[in-house]
Every structure is written in structure tokens, then in C-alpha cells.
mmCIF file of C-alpha atoms in Angstrom:
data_model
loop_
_atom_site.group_PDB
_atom_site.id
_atom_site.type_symbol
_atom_site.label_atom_id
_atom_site.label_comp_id
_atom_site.label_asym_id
_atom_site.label_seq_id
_atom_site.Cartn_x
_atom_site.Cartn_y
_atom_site.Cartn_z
ATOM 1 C CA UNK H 1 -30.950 -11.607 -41.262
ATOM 2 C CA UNK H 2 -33.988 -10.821 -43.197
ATOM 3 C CA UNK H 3 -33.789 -9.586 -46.456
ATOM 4 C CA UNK H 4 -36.261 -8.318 -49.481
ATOM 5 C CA UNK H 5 -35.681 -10.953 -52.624
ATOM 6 C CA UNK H 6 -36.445 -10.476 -56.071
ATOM 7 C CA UNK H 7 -37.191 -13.963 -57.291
ATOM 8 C CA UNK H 8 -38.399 -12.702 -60.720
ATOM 9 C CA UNK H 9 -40.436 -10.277 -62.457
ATOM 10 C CA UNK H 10 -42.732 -8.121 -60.127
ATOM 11 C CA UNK H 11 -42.253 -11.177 -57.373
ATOM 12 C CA UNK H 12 -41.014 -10.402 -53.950
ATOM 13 C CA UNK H 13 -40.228 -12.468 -50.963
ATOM 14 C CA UNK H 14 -39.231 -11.157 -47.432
ATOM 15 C CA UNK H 15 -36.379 -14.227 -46.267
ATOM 16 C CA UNK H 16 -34.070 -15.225 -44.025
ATOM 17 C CA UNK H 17 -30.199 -15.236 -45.647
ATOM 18 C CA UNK H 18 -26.737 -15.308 -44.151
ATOM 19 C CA UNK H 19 -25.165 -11.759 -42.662
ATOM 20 C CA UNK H 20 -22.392 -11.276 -45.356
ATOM 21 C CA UNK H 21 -18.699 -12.340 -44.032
ATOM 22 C CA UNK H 22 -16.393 -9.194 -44.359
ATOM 23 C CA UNK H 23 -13.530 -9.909 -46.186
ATOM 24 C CA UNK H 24 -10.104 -8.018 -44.087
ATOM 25 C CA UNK H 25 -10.948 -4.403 -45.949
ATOM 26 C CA UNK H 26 -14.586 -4.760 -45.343
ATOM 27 C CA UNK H 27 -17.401 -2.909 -42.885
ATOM 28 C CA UNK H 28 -20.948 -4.733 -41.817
ATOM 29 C CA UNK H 29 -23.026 -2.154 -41.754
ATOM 30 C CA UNK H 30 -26.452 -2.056 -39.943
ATOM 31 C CA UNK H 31 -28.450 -0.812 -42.628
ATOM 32 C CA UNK H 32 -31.115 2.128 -41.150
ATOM 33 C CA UNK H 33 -32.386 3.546 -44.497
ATOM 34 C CA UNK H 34 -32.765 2.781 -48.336
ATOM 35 C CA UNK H 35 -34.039 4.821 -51.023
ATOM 36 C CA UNK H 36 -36.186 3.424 -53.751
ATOM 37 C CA UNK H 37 -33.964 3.942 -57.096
ATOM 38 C CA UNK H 38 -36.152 3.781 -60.698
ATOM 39 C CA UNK H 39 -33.207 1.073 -61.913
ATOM 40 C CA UNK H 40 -34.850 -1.261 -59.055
ATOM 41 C CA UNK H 41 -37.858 -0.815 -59.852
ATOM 42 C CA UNK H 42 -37.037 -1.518 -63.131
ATOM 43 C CA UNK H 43 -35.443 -4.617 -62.259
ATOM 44 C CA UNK H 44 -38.311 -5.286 -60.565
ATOM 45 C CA UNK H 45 -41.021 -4.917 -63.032
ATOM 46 C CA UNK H 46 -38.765 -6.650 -66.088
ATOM 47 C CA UNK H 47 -35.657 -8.830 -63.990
ATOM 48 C CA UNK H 48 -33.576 -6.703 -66.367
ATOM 49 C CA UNK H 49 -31.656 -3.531 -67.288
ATOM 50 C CA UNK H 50 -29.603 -3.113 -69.915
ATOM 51 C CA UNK H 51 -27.779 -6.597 -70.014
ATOM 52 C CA UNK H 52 -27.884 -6.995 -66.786
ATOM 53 C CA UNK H 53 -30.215 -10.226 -65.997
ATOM 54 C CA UNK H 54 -31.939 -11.240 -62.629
ATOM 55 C CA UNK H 55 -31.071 -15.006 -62.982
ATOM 56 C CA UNK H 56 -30.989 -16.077 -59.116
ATOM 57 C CA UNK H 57 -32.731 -14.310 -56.005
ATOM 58 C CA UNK H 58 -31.359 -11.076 -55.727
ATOM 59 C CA UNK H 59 -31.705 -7.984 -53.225
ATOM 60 C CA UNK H 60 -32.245 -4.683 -54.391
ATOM 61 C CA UNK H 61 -31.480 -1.456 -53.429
ATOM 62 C CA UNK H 62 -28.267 0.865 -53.397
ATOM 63 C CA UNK H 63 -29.468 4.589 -52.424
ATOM 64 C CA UNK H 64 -28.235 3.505 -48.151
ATOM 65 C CA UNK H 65 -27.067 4.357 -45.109
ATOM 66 C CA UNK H 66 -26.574 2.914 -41.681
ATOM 67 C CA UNK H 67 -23.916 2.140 -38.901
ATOM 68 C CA UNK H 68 -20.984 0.061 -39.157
ATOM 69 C CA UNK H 69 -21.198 -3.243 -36.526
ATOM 70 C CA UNK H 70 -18.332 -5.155 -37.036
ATOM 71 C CA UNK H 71 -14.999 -4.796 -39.689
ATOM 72 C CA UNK H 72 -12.710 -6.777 -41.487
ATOM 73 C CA UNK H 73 -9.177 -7.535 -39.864
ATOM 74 C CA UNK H 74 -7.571 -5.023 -42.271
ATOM 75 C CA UNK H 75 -10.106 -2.031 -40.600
ATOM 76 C CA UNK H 76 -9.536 -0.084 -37.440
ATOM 77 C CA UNK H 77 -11.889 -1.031 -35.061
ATOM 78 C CA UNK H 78 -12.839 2.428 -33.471
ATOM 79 C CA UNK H 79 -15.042 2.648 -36.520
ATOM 80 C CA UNK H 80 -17.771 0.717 -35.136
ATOM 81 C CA UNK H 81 -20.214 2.710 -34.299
ATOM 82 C CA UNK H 82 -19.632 5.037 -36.983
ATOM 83 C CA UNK H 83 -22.551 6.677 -38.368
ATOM 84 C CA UNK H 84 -21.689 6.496 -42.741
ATOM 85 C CA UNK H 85 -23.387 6.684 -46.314
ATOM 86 C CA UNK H 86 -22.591 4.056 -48.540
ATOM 87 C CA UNK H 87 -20.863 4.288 -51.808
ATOM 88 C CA UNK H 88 -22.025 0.642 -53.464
ATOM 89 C CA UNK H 89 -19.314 0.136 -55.634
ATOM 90 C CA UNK H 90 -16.495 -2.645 -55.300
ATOM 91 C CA UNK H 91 -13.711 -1.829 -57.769
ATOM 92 C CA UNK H 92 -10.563 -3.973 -58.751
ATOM 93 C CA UNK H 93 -8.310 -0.968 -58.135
ATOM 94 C CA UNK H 94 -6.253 -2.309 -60.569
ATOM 95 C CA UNK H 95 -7.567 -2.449 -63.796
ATOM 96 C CA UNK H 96 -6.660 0.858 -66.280
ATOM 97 C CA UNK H 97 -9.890 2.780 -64.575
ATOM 98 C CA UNK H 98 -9.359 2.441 -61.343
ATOM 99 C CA UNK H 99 -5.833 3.794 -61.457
ATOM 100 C CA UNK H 100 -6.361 6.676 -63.572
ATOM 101 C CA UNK H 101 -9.689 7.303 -61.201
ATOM 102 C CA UNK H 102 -12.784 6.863 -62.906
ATOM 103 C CA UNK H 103 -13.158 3.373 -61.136
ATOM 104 C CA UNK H 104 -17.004 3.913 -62.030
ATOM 105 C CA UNK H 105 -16.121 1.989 -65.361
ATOM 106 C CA UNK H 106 -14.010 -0.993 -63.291
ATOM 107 C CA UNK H 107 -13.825 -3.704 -65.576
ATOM 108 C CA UNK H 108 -14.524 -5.798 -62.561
ATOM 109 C CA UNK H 109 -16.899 -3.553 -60.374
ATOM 110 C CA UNK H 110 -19.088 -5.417 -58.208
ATOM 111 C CA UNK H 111 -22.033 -2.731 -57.432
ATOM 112 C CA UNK H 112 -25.083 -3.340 -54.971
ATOM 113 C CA UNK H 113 -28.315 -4.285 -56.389
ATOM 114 C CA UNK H 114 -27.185 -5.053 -59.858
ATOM 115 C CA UNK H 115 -26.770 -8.514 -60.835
ATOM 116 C CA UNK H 116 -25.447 -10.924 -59.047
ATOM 117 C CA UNK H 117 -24.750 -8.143 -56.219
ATOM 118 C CA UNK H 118 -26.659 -8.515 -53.803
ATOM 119 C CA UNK H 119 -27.900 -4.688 -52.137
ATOM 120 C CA UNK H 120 -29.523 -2.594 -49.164
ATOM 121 C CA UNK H 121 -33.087 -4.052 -49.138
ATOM 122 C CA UNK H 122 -32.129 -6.093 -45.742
ATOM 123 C CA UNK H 123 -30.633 -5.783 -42.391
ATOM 124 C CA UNK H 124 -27.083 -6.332 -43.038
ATOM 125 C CA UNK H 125 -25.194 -5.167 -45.808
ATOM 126 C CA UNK H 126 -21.261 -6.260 -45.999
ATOM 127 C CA UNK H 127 -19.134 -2.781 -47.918
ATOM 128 C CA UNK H 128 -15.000 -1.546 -48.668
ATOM 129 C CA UNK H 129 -14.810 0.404 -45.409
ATOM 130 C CA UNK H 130 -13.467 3.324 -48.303
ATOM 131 C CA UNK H 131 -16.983 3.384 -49.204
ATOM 132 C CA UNK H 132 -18.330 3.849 -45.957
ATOM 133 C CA UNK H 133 -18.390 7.373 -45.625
ATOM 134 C CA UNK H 134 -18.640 8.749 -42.219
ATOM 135 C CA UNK H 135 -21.721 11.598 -41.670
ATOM 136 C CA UNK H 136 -21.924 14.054 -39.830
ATOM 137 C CA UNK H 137 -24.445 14.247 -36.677
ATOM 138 C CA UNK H 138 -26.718 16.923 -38.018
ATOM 139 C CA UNK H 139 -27.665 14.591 -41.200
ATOM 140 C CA UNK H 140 -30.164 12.116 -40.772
ATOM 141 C CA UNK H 141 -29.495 8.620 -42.644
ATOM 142 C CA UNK H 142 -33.079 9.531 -44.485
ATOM 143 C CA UNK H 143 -30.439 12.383 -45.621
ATOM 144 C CA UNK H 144 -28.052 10.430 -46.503
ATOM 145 C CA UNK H 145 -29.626 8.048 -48.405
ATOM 146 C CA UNK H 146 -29.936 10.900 -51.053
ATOM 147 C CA UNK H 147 -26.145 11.209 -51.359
ATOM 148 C CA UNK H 148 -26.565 8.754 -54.060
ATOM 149 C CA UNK H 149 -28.722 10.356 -56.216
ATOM 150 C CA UNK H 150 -26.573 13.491 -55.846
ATOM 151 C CA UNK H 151 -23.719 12.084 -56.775
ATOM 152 C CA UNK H 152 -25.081 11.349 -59.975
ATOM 153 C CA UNK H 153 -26.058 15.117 -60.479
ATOM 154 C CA UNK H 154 -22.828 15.998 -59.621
ATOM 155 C CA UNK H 155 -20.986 13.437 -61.679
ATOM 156 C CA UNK H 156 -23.854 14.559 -64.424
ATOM 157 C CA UNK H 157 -22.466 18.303 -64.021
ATOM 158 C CA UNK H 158 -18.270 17.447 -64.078
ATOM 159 C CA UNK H 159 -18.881 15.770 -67.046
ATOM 160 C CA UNK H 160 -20.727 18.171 -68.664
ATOM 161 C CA UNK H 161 -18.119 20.893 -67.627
ATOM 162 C CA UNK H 162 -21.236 23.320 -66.184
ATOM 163 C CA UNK H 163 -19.146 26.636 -65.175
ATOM 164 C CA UNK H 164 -20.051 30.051 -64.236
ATOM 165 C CA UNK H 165 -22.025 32.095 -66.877
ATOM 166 C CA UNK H 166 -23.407 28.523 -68.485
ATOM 167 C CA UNK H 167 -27.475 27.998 -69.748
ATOM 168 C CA UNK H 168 -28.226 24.404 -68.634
ATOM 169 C CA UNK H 169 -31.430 22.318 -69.415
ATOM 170 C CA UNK H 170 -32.381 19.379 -66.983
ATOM 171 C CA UNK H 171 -35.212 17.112 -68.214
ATOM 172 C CA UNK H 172 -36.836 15.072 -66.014
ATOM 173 C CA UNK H 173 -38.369 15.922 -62.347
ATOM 174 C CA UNK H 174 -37.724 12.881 -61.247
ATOM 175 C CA UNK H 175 -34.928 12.435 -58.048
ATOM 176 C CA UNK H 176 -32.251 12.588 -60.376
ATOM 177 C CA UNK H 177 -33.180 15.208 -62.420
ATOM 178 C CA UNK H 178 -34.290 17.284 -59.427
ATOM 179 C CA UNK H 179 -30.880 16.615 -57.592
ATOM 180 C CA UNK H 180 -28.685 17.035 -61.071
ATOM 181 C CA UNK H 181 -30.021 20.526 -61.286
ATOM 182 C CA UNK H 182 -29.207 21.477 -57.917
ATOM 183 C CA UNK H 183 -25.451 20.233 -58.997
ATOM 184 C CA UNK H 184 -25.766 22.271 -61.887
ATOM 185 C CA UNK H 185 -26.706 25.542 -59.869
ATOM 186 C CA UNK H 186 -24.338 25.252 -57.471
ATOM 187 C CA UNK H 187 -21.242 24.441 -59.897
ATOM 188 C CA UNK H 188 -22.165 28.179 -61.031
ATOM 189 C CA UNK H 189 -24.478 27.887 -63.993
ATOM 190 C CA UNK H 190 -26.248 31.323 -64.527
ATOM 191 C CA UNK H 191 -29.166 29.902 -65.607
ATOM 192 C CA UNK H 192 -30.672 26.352 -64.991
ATOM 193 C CA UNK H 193 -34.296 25.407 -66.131
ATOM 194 C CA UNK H 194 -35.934 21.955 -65.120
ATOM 195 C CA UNK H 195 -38.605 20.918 -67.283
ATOM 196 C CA UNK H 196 -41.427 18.319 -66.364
ATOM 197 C CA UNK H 197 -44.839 17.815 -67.720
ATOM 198 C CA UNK H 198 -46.273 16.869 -64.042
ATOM 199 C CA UNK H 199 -46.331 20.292 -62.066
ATOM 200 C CA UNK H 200 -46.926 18.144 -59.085
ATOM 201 C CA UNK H 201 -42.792 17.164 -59.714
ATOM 202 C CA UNK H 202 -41.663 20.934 -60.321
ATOM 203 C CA UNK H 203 -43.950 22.229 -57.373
ATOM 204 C CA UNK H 204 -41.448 19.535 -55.039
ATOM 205 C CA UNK H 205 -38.205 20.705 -56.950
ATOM 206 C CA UNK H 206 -38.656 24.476 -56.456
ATOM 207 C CA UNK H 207 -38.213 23.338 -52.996
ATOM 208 C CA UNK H 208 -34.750 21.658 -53.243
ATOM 209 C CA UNK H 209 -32.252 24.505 -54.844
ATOM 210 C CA UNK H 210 -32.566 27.884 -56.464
ATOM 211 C CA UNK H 211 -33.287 26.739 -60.174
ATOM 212 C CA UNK H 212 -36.330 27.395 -62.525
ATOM 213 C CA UNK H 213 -39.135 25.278 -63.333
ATOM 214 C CA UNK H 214 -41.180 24.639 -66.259
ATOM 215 C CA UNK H 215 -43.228 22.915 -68.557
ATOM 216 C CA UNK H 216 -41.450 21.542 -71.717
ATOM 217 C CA UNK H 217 -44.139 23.822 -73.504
ATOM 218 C CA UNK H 218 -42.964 26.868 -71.936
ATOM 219 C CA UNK H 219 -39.599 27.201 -73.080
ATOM 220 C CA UNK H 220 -40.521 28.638 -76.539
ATOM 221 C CA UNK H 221 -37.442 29.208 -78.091
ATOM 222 C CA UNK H 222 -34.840 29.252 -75.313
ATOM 223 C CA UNK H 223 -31.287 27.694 -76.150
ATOM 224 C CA UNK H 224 -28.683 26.203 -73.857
ATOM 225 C CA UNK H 225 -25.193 25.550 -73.539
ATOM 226 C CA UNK H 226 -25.677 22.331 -71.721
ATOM 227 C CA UNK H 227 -28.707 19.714 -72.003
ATOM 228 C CA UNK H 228 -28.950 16.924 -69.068
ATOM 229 C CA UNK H 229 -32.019 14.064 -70.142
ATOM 230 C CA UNK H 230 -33.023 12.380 -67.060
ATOM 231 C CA UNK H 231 -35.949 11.631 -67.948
ATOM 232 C CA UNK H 232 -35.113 8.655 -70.339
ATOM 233 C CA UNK H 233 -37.863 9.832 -72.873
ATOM 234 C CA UNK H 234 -37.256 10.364 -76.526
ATOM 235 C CA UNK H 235 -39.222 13.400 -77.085
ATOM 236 C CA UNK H 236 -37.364 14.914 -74.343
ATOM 237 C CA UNK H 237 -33.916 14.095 -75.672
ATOM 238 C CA UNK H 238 -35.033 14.978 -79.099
ATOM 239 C CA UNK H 239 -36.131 18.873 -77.604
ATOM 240 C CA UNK H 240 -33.492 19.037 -75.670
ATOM 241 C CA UNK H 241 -31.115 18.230 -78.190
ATOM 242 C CA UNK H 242 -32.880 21.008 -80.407
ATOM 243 C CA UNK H 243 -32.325 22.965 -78.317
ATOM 244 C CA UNK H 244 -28.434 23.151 -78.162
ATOM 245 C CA UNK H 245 -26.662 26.271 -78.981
ATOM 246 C CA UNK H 246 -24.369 25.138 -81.273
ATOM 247 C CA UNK H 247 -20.817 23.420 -79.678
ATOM 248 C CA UNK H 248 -23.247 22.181 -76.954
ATOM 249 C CA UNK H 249 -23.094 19.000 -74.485
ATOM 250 C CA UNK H 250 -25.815 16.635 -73.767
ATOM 251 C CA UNK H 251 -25.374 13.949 -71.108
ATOM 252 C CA UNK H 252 -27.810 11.303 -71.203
ATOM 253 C CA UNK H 253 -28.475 9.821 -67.015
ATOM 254 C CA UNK H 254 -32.059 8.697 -67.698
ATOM 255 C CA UNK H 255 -33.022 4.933 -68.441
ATOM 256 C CA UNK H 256 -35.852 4.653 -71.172
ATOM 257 C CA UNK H 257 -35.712 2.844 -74.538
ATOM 258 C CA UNK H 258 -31.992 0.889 -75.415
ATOM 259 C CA UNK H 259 -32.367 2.849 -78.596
ATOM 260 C CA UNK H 260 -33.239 6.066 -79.999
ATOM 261 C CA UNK H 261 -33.720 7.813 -83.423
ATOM 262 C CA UNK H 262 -30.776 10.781 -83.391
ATOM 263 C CA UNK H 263 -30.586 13.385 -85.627
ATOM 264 C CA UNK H 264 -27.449 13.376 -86.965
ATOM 265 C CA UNK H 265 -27.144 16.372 -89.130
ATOM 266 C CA UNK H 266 -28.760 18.253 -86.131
ATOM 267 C CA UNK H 267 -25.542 16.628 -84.325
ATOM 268 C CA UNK H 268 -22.780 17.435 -87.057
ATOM 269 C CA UNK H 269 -23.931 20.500 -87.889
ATOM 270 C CA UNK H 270 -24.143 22.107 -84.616
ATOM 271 C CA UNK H 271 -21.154 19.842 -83.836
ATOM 272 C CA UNK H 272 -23.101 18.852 -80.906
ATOM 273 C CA UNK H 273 -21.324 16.689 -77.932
ATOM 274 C CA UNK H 274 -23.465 13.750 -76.582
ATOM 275 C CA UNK H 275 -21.599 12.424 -73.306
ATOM 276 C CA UNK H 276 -23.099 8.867 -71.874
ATOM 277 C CA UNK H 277 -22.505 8.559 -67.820
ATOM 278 C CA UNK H 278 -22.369 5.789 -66.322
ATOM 279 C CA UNK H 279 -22.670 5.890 -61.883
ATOM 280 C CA UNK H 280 -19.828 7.946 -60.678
ATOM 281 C CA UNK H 281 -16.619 8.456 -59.280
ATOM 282 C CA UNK H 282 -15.118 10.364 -56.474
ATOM 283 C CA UNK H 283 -17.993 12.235 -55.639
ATOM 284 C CA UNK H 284 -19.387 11.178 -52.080
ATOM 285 C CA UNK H 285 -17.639 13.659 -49.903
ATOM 286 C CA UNK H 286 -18.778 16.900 -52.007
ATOM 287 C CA UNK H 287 -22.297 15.401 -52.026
ATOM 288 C CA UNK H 288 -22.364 15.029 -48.330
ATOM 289 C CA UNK H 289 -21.286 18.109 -47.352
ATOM 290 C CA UNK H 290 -23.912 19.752 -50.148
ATOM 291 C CA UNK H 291 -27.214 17.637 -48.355
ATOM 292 C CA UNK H 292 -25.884 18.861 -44.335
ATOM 293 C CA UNK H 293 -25.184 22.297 -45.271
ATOM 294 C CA UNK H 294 -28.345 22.333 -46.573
ATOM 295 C CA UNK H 295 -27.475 24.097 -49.738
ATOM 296 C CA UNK H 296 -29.520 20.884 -51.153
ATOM 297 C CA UNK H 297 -32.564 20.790 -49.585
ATOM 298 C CA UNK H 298 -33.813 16.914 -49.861
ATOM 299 C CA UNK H 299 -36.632 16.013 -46.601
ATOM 300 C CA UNK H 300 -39.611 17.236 -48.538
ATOM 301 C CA UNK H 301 -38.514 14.840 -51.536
ATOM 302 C CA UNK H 302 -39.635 12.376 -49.099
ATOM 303 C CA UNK H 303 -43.474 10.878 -50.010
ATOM 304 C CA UNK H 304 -43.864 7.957 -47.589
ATOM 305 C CA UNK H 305 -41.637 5.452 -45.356
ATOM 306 C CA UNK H 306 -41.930 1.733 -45.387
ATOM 307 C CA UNK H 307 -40.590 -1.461 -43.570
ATOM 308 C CA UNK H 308 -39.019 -4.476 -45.535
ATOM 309 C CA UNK H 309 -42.475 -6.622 -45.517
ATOM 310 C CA UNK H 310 -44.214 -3.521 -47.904
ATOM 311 C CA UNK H 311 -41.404 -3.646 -50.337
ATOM 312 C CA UNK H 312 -43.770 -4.691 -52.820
ATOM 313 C CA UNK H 313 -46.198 -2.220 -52.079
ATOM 314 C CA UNK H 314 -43.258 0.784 -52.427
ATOM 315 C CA UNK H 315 -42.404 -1.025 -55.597
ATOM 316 C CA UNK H 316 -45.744 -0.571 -57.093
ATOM 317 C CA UNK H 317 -45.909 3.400 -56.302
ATOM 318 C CA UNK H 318 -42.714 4.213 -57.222
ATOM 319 C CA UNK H 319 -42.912 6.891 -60.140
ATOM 320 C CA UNK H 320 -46.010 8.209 -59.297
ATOM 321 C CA UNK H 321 -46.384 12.121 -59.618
ATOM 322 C CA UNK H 322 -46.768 12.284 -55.706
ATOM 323 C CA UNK H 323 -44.201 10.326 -54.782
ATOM 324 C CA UNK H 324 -41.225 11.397 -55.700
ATOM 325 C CA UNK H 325 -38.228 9.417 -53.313
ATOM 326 C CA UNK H 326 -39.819 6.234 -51.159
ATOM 327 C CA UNK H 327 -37.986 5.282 -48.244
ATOM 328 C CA UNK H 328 -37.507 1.398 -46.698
ATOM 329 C CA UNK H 329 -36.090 1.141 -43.047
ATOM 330 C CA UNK H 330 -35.118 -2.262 -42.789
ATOM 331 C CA UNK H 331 -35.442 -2.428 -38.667
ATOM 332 C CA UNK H 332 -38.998 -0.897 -38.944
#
């Protein structure tokens, strides 16, 4: 099959691999649409995130959907054919995590695109047929590619508790940001402000979810019960952290510097909560059923399409104020 390989820093090479072998609880699934994520681009532009090092050719991309082809021995074979989004996790299911459910921190997890995983960016990709989640016919695997994303807003939201009658912050009008606000709306929060310095971003979020916009400059001297950085910028954490009523949560989703200067009287003294999250858990089925009822709006998120030979070129727009999700269609 062909396949888009990293084979270091800000080098790309469209090859021919091996279709994966499913093992007896495996899918193959023909792989129809992939989402640009910032953590591959990241691994893109340094071979690195976090301590996770590109050290052989690896291929990118997690935010998918497609069709199943073929299935382990262990799978029912009606579900070829089966239209799914894909969850790209591989968990033990037996370390301490996975049994009490939050198999997002699997001492083993294997997860798609992160190293030495391999991911979406090619024609074929091999998943746990529990992590094939069927779709329904009215959602478009463009759609469903966005399920990822989501499910980070929504894990972003349960572990920030957002109920009815909460004031949450979102920083960052990125796709995570956007989508994490949405979450945050629709778990009940009575107010919900999104703050970006490119009104270019807010203009396309206004679109996806009944939440307010603004400029970091315009919030004066608002306070919030809940503060959600996905923006990955210290200035932002730093306001948003400010501006914490006091017993408030902050989650921190964006990726930015490994380290940070913190406050830490602001912290103790408004005994302040700072929660890290890490993926998610057990949130695919909520998320899908939020993007085709179309209480998350997500097609106008979408700034251009591209095939696997103009990876590259997606690559180098990525993160650009008019281009807010970038599609690859392997078959294209």
C-alpha cells in the first residue's frame, strides 16, 4: 500500500509498505479520510514530542475514518463493509488503567502516529475492531474524522466537571479549543467564552456551537469557574489562570513549551486546581452522536483537502489563521 513516511525532521516520503496483518481481534480498515492534528505536525517539524522520538520511518496521522475490508478471526465478518471512526488507541486491558477505565493512561498503549505506531497517513490502517466505531449514514467520514478532536473537548469538559450554571474560559481557537468549547456548552455551562487573538479563528468558531468569542483583550475583568488552555501558550495560561474565581479548575490540552513559570501563591491562595489530560477514554460514542446531530457543527472547519503525495505541502500550512482543520484522503 502506499503510505506518507516521516523519515526525519520536516522530510517526507510517499512509499510503498506492507498492509498491516490483523491480529484475531483486529479490523483493516480502508482508510477514506485523515485530519491534520498540530502533534503531527509537530512531529513533523522537530521528530519529537514530549519524549516521544521519531527514530525509524514512521506514519503520521490519527484524526481517521474509513471502511473496514477484512477482520481478524476473533471478529464477525458481517462487519465488512462497515462504515466506522477510529479510536487509535491499543490498550493492554489489563494493566490497573484499563480495568478501572481510564485505559487512556495504559501502561502499554500502543496509539497511532506516536512513536513507533505507525498511523492513518496511508491506505490501510490495521485497528481493535472495539475501536472501530460504526457511523451512521448521514455523517460523512470528513465528519468523522473530527470525532477525535471532540473527544478531547469532551474528555477536556468530564475532567473539568463543567455542569449547569458554570463560567468556563477556553483559550485557543485552534480545532481543539474550538471543539472543547462546544463540549463545554453542551455539558450545560451557562456561560462559555473562547478567546483568540486571530479573529479570522473566532469568525470560524462562532460557526460550530452557541458559545462567545473574543479577544484575550476583551475580557476586562471577567472571572471563571473553569479555565481550559488549548492554546499551549504561556501568556494564555498565565491569564487564564488569573483569572480563576477562587476553588477553580484549569486543564491544560494544549502542547507549547515542556515548562512553564506558575504562580504558586496565585495557586495556593485561590486553592486553584490544575488538572493535566492526557487523550481520552470512553468518549467516541457521545462524540459521534454530537457531530451527526449536528449539535456540533464541524464542515466549515474544513480549509482545504489533499491526497497523500501533498502531505508535505498540508504539513507546511497547518496552523495558519485560514486554515483551521486540513484534510488528506489517502485514495485521492
Amino acid at each position: 500500500m502506499r503510505a506518507s513516511q516521516l523519515q526525519g525532521p520536516l522530510v517526507l516520503e510517499v512509499r510503498s509498505i506492507p498492509v498491516p496483518v490483523a491480529r484475531a481481534e483486529d479490523v483493516i480498515v480502508r482508510i477514506e479520510a485523515v485530519g491534520l492534528c498540530g502533534s503531527d505536525v509537530h512531529f513533523y517539524q522537530h521528530g519529537r514530542v514530549g519524549d516521544l522520538v521519531v527514530e525509524h520511518p514512521l506514519v503520521l496521522g490519527h484524526e481517521a475514518s474509513g471502511v473496514i475490508v477484512s477482520v481478524g478471526s476473533g471478529v464477525d465478518p458481517r462487519r465488512i463493509g462497515e462504515r466506522v471512526a477510529i479510536e487509535p488507541q491499543r490498550h493492554c486491558r489489563e494493566c490497573r488503567y484499563c480495568l478501572d477505565g481510564r485505559y487512556n493512561l495504559c501502561v502499554a498503549m500502543e496509539f497511532a502516529s506516536a512513536p513507533p505506531v505507525d498511523g492513518a497517513l496511508a491506505e490501510y490502517m490495521c485497528i481493535p475492531s472495539i475501536f472501530a466505531h460504526p457511523i451512521p449514514g448521514e455523517m460523512s467520514f470528513v465528519q468523522a474524522t473530527f470525532v477525535e478532536p471532540l473527544s478531547v473537548g469532551l474528555a477536556a469538559a468530564r475532567k473539568a466537571g463543567i455542569a449547569p450554571g458554570m463560567r468556563v474560559l477556553v483559550a485557543g481557537a485552534g480545532p481543539i479549543g474550538i471543539l472543547t468549547a462546544a463540549a463545554a456548552k453542551i455539558h450545560g455551562a451557562d456561560t462559555v467564552v473562547l478567546v483568540d487573538p486571530q479573529e479570522q479563528r473566532l469568525e470560524a468558531a462562532r460557526q460550530t456551537a452557541a458559545f462567545r468569542t473574543a479577544s484575550p483583550l476583551d475580557l476586562s475583568d471577567e472571572t471563571f469557574d473553569i479555565f481550559v488552555d488549548a492554546s499551549g501558550a504561556a501568556a494564555a495560561i498565565d491569564d487564564g489562570l488569573r483569572r480563576l474565581s477562587a476553588g477553580g479548575i484549569a486543564v491544560l490540552v494544549g502542547m507549547g513549551s515542556a515548562r512553564y513559570d506558575l504562580d504558586v501563591f496565585l495557586v495556593q491562595s485561590k486553592e486553584l486546581r490544575i488538572e493535566g489530560l492526557f487523550r481520552y477514554a470512553n468518549t467516541w460514542p457521545t462524540a459521534i452522536h454530537m457531530i451527526a446531530s449536528g449539535a456540533v457543527k464541524v464542515d466549515h472547519l474544513v480549509a482545504a483537502m489533499y491526497g497523500l503525495d501533498d502531505v508535505q505541502a498540508a504539513m507546511e500550512r497547518n496552523g495558519d489563521a485560514d486554515a483551521i482543520k486540513l484534510i488528506v484522503c489517502p485514495l485521492r
